PDB file of C-alpha atoms in Angstrom:
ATOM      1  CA  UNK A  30     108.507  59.347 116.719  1.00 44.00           C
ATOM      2  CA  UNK A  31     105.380  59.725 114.508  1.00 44.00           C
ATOM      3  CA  UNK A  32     105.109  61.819 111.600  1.00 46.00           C
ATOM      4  CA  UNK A  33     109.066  62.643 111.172  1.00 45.00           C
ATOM      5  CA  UNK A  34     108.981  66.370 111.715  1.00 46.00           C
ATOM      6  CA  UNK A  35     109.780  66.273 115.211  1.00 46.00           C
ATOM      7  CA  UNK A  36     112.877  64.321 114.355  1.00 44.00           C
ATOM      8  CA  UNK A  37     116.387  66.187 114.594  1.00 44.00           C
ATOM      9  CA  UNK A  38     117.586  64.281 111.118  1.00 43.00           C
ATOM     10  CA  UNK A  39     114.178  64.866 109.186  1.00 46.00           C
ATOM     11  CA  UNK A  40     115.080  67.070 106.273  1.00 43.00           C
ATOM     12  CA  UNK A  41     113.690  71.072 105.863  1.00 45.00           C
ATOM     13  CA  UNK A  42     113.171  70.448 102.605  1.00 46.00           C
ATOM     14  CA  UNK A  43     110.871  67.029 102.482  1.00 45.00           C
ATOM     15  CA  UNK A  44     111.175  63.386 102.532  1.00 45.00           C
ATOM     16  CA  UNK A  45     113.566  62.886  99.735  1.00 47.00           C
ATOM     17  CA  UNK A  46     117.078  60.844 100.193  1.00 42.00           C
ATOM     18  CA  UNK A  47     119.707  63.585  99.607  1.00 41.00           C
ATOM     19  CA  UNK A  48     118.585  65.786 102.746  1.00 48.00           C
ATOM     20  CA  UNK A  49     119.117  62.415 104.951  1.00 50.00           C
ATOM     21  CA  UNK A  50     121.852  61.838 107.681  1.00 58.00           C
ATOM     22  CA  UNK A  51     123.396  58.145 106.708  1.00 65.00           C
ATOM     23  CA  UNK A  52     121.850  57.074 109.834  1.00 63.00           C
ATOM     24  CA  UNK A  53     118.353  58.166 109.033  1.00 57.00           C
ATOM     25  CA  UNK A  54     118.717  56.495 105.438  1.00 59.00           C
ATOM     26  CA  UNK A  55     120.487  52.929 107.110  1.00 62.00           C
ATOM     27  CA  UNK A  56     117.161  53.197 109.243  1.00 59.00           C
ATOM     28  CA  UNK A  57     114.650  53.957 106.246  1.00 56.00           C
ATOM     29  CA  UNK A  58     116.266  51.220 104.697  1.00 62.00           C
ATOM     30  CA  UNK A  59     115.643  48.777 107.619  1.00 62.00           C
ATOM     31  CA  UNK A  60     111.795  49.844 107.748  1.00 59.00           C
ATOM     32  CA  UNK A  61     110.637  52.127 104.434  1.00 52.00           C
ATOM     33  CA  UNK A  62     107.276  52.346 106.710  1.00 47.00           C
ATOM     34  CA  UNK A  63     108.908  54.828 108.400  1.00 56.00           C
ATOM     35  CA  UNK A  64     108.736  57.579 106.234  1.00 84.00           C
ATOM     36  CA  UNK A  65     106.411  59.854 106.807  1.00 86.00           C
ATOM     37  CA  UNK A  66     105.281  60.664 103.230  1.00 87.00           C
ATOM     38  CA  UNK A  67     104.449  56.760 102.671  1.00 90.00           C
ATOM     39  CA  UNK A  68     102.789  56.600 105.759  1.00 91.00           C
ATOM     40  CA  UNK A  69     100.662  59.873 104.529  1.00 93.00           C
ATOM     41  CA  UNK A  70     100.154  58.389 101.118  1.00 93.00           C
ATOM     42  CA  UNK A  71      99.678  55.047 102.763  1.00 95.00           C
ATOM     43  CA  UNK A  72      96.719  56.701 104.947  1.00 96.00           C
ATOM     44  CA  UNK A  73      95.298  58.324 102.061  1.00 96.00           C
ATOM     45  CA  UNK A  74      94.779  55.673  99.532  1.00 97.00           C
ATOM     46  CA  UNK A  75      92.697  53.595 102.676  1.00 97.00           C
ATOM     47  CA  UNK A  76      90.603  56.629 103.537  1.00 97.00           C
ATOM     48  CA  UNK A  77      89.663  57.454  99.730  1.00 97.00           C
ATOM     49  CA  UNK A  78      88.869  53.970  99.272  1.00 97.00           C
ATOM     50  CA  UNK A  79      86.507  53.956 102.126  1.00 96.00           C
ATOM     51  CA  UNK A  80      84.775  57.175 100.899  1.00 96.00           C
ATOM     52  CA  UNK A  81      84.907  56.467  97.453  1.00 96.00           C
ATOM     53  CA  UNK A  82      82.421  52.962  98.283  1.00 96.00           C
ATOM     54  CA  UNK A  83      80.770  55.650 100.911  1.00 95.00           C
ATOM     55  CA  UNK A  84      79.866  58.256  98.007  1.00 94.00           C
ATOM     56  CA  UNK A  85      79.485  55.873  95.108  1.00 96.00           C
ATOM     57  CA  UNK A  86      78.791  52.060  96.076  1.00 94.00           C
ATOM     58  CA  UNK A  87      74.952  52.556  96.235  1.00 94.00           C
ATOM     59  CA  UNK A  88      74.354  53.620  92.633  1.00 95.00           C
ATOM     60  CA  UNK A  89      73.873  49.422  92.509  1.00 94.00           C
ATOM     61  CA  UNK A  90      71.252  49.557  94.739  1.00 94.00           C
ATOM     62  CA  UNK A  91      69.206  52.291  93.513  1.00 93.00           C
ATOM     63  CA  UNK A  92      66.330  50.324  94.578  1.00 95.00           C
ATOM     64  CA  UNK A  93      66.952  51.377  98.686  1.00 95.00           C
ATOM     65  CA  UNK A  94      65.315  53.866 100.135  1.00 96.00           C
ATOM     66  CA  UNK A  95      67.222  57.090 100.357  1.00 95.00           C
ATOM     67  CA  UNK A  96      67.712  57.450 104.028  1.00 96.00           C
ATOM     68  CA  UNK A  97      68.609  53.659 104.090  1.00 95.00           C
ATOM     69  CA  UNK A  98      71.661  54.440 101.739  1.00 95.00           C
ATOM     70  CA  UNK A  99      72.871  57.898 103.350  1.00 95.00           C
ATOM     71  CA  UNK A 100      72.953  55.862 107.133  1.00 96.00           C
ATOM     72  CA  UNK A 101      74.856  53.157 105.174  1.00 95.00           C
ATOM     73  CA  UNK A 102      77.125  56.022 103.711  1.00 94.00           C
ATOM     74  CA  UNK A 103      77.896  57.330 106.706  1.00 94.00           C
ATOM     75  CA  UNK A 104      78.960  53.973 108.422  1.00 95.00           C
ATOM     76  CA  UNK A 105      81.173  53.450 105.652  1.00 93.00           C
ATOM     77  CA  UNK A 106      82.740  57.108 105.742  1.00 92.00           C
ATOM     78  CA  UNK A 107      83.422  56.836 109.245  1.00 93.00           C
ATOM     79  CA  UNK A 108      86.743  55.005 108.448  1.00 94.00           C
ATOM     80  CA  UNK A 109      87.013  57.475 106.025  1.00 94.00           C
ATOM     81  CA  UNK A 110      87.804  59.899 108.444  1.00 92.00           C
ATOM     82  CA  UNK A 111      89.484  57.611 111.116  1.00 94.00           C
ATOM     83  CA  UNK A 112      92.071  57.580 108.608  1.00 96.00           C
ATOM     84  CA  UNK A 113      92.801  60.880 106.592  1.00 95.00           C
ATOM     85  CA  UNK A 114      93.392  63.084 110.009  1.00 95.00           C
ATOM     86  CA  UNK A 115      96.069  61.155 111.218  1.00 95.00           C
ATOM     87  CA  UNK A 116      97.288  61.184 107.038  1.00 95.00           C
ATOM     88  CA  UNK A 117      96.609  64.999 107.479  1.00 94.00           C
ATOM     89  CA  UNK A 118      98.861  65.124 110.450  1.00 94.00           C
ATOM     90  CA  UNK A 119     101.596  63.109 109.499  1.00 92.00           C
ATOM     91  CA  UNK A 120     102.147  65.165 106.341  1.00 90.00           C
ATOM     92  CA  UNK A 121     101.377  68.620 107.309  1.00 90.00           C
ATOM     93  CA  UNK A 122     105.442  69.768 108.096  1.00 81.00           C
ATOM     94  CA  UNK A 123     107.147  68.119 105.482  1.00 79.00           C
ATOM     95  CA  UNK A 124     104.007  69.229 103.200  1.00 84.00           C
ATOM     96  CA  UNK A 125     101.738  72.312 103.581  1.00 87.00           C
ATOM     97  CA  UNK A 126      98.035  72.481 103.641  1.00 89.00           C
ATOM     98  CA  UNK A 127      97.288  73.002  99.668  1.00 87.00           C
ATOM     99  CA  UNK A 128      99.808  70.242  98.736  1.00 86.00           C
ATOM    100  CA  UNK A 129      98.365  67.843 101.078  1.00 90.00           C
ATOM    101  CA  UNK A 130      95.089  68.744  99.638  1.00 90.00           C
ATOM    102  CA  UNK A 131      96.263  68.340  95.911  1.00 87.00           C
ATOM    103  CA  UNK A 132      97.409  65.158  97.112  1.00 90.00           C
ATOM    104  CA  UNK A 133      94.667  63.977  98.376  1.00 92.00           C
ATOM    105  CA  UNK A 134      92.489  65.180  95.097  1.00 89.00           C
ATOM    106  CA  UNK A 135      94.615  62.957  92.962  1.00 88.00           C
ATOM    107  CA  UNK A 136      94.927  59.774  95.107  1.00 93.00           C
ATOM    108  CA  UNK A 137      90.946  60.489  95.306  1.00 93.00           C
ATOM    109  CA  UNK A 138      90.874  60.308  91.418  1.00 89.00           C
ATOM    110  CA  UNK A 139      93.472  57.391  90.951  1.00 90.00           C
ATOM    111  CA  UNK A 140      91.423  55.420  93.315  1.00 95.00           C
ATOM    112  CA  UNK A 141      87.710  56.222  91.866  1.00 94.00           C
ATOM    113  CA  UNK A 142      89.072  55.196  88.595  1.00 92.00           C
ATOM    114  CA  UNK A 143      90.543  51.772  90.028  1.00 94.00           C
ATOM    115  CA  UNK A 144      86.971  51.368  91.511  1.00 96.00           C
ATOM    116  CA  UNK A 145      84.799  52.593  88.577  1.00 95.00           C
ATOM    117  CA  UNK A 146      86.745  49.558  86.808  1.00 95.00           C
ATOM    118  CA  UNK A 147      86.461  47.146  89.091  1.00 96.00           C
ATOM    119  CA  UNK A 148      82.637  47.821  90.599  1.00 96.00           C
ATOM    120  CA  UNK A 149      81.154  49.296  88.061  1.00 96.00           C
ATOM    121  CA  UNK A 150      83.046  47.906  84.993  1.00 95.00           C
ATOM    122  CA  UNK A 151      84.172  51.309  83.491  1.00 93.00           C
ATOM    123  CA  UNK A 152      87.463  50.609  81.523  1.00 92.00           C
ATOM    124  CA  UNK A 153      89.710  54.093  81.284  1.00 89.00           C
ATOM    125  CA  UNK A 154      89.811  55.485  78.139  1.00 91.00           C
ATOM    126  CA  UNK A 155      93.026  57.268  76.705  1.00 92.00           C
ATOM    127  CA  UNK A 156      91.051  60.974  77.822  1.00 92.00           C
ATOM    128  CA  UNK A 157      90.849  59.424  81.729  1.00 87.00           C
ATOM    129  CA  UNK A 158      94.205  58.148  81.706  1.00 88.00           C
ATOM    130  CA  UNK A 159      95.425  61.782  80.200  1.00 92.00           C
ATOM    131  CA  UNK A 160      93.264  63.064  82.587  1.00 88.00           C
ATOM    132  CA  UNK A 161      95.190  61.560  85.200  1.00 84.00           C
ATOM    133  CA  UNK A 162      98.401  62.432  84.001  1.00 89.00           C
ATOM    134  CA  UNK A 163      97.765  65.901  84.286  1.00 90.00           C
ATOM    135  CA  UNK A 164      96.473  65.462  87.813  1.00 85.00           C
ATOM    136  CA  UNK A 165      99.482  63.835  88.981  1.00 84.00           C
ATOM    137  CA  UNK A 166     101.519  66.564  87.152  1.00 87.00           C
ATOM    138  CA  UNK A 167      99.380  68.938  89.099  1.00 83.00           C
ATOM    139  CA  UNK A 168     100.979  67.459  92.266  1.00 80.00           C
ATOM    140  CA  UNK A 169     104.575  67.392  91.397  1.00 82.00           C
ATOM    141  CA  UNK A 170     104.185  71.108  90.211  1.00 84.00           C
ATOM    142  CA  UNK A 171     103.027  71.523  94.069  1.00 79.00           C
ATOM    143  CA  UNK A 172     105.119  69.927  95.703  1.00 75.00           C
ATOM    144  CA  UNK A 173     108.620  71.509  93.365  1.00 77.00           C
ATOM    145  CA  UNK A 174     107.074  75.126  94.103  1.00 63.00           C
ATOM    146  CA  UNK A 175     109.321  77.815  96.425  1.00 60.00           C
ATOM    147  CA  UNK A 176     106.834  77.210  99.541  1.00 60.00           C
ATOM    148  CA  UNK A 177     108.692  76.379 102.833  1.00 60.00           C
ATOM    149  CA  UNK A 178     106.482  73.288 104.284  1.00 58.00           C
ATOM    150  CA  UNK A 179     105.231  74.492 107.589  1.00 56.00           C
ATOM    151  CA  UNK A 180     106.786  73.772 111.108  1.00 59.00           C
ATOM    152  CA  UNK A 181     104.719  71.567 113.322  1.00 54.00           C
ATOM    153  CA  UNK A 182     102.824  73.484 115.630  1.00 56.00           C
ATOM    154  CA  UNK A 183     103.126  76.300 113.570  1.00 56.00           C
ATOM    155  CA  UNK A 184      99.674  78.016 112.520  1.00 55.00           C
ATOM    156  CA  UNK A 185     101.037  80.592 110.356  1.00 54.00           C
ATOM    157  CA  UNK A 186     100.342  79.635 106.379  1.00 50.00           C
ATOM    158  CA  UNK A 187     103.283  78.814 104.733  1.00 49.00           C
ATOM    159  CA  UNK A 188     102.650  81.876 102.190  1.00 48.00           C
ATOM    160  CA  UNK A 189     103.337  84.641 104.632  1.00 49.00           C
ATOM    161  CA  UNK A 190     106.943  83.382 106.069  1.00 47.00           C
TER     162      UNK A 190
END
């Protein structure tokens, strides 16, 4: 099954270990691809990369004409979103909307910086790596809070249950 919510062993509570049946763990174990918050994670990290060169890989060729570089954009941010809907979908039911979203904001961030470095030669300083570290602890606070992760199917915000 895709995405793990529609599975009778996938835990209420999210991905972690200690809501698993020791059958869904012996099978994790056998293929760690098949949990659905890697898999969103997975998903995310390709699709930011793709819109990260989309949005910033032609500040080296300033000297193209405008429209040239926003058809090229949009070539390269069609991956883009090839790849964070199905990331959307997987982790919408073990995650709701807003942590998905804060998610995605600091993969987004974790990835620019890995490309400012390597395309543009922009070593992180001690401020972006703080930076960074409050980002991340920005998604952990998310993810810990009281919110019940919406059903799938379900259309009603996790706020109002």
């Amino acid at each position: 099954p895709r995405g793990g919510a529609e599975r009778e062993d996938f835990p209420p509570g999210g991905v972690t270990s200690l809501g698993w049946s020791p059958r869904a763990r012996l099978r994790l174990a056998a293929n760690p691809l098949d949990d659905a918050m890697l898999r969103t994670v997975l998903l995310l990290v390709a699709s930011n990369s793709f819109m990260t060169l989309a949005w910033y890989g032609h500040l080296k060729f300033r000297d193209k004409s405008l429209l040239v570089i926003v058809l090229a954009s949009w070539v390269i941010a069609l991956p883009e979103y090839a790849l964070q809907v199905p990331a959307n979908r997987i982790g919408y039911g073990f995650l709701t909307a807003t942590q998905l979203k804060i998610l995605q904001e600091a993969i987004s961030l974790a990835v620019f910086a890995v490309f400012a470095w390597l395309y543009f030669g922009e070593t992180p300083t001690w401020r972006t790596g703080l930076a960074m570290v409050l980002v991340f602890a920005a998604v952990a606070l998310a993810k810990s809070g009281p919110e019940k992760p919406a059903e799938v199917g379900d259309a009603e915000p996790a706020s109002q249950r």
